[in-house]
């Protein structure tokens, strides 16, 4: 069984650091969620969760991308 470290609250520590995610955002700017996830080896859903956490902390800003109909 794969043992992962836990933080002081008992939650698993992330396998990908915030810095790795921030580097992926910088390297692929403008970076979409899937691009960031692919760059660091996270599923899109996990990348989305982590990006939202970083946004809530004020470390990144999100931009709406898509059609403006």
Short mmCIF file of C-alpha atoms in Angstrom, two decimals:
data_model
loop_
_atom_site.label_atom_id
_atom_site.label_comp_id
_atom_site.label_asym_id
_atom_site.label_seq_id
_atom_site.Cartn_x
_atom_site.Cartn_y
_atom_site.Cartn_z
CA UNK A 1 0.00 0.00 0.00
CA UNK A 2 1.26 3.49 -0.83
CA UNK A 3 1.67 5.54 2.37
CA UNK A 4 1.37 9.29 1.99
CA UNK A 5 2.30 11.86 4.60
CA UNK A 6 -0.45 13.62 6.50
CA UNK A 7 -0.52 17.22 7.70
CA UNK A 8 -1.17 18.28 11.30
CA UNK A 9 -4.95 18.04 10.78
CA UNK A 10 -4.67 14.45 9.54
CA UNK A 11 -5.34 15.27 5.89
CA UNK A 12 -3.08 13.85 3.22
CA UNK A 13 -0.40 16.24 2.04
CA UNK A 14 -0.68 17.02 -1.68
CA UNK A 15 1.58 15.04 -3.99
CA UNK A 16 2.10 18.15 -6.14
CA UNK A 17 3.31 21.31 -4.44
CA UNK A 18 1.74 24.72 -4.85
CA UNK A 19 5.02 25.90 -6.40
CA UNK A 20 4.83 23.18 -9.07
CA UNK A 21 1.31 24.30 -9.95
CA UNK A 22 2.33 27.98 -10.00
CA UNK A 23 5.30 27.13 -12.26
CA UNK A 24 2.96 25.29 -14.65
CA UNK A 25 0.64 28.31 -14.75
CA UNK A 26 3.56 30.62 -15.53
CA UNK A 27 5.03 28.28 -18.15
CA UNK A 28 1.73 27.77 -20.00
CA UNK A 29 0.18 31.22 -19.61
CA UNK A 30 -2.60 31.66 -20.43
CA UNK A 31 -3.00 28.24 -18.85
CA UNK A 32 -6.21 26.27 -18.81
CA UNK A 33 -7.06 23.83 -16.05
CA UNK A 34 -6.37 20.80 -18.24
CA UNK A 35 -3.01 22.19 -19.35
CA UNK A 36 -1.93 22.76 -15.76
CA UNK A 37 -3.14 19.31 -14.74
CA UNK A 38 -1.29 17.66 -17.61
CA UNK A 39 1.89 19.58 -16.80
CA UNK A 40 1.98 18.44 -13.17
CA UNK A 41 0.29 15.04 -13.49
CA UNK A 42 -3.08 15.85 -11.92
CA UNK A 43 -6.53 14.97 -13.19
CA UNK A 44 -8.46 18.01 -14.44
CA UNK A 45 -10.78 17.92 -11.42
CA UNK A 46 -7.86 17.89 -8.98
CA UNK A 47 -6.11 20.67 -10.88
CA UNK A 48 -9.31 22.73 -10.78
CA UNK A 49 -9.60 22.25 -7.01
CA UNK A 50 -5.98 23.25 -6.41
CA UNK A 51 -6.19 26.26 -8.75
CA UNK A 52 -9.31 27.47 -6.93
CA UNK A 53 -7.47 27.15 -3.61
CA UNK A 54 -4.58 29.24 -4.97
CA UNK A 55 -7.05 31.80 -6.28
CA UNK A 56 -8.82 31.98 -2.88
CA UNK A 57 -5.41 32.63 -1.29
CA UNK A 58 -4.78 35.46 -3.76
CA UNK A 59 -1.78 33.74 -5.33
CA UNK A 60 -3.29 33.59 -8.83
CA UNK A 61 -6.17 35.19 -10.71
CA UNK A 62 -8.59 33.34 -12.92
CA UNK A 63 -9.69 34.53 -16.31
CA UNK A 64 -12.80 33.48 -18.18
CA UNK A 65 -11.89 31.88 -21.48
CA UNK A 66 -14.36 30.99 -24.17
CA UNK A 67 -17.00 32.39 -26.43
CA UNK A 68 -18.56 35.75 -25.66
CA UNK A 69 -21.96 35.19 -27.26
#
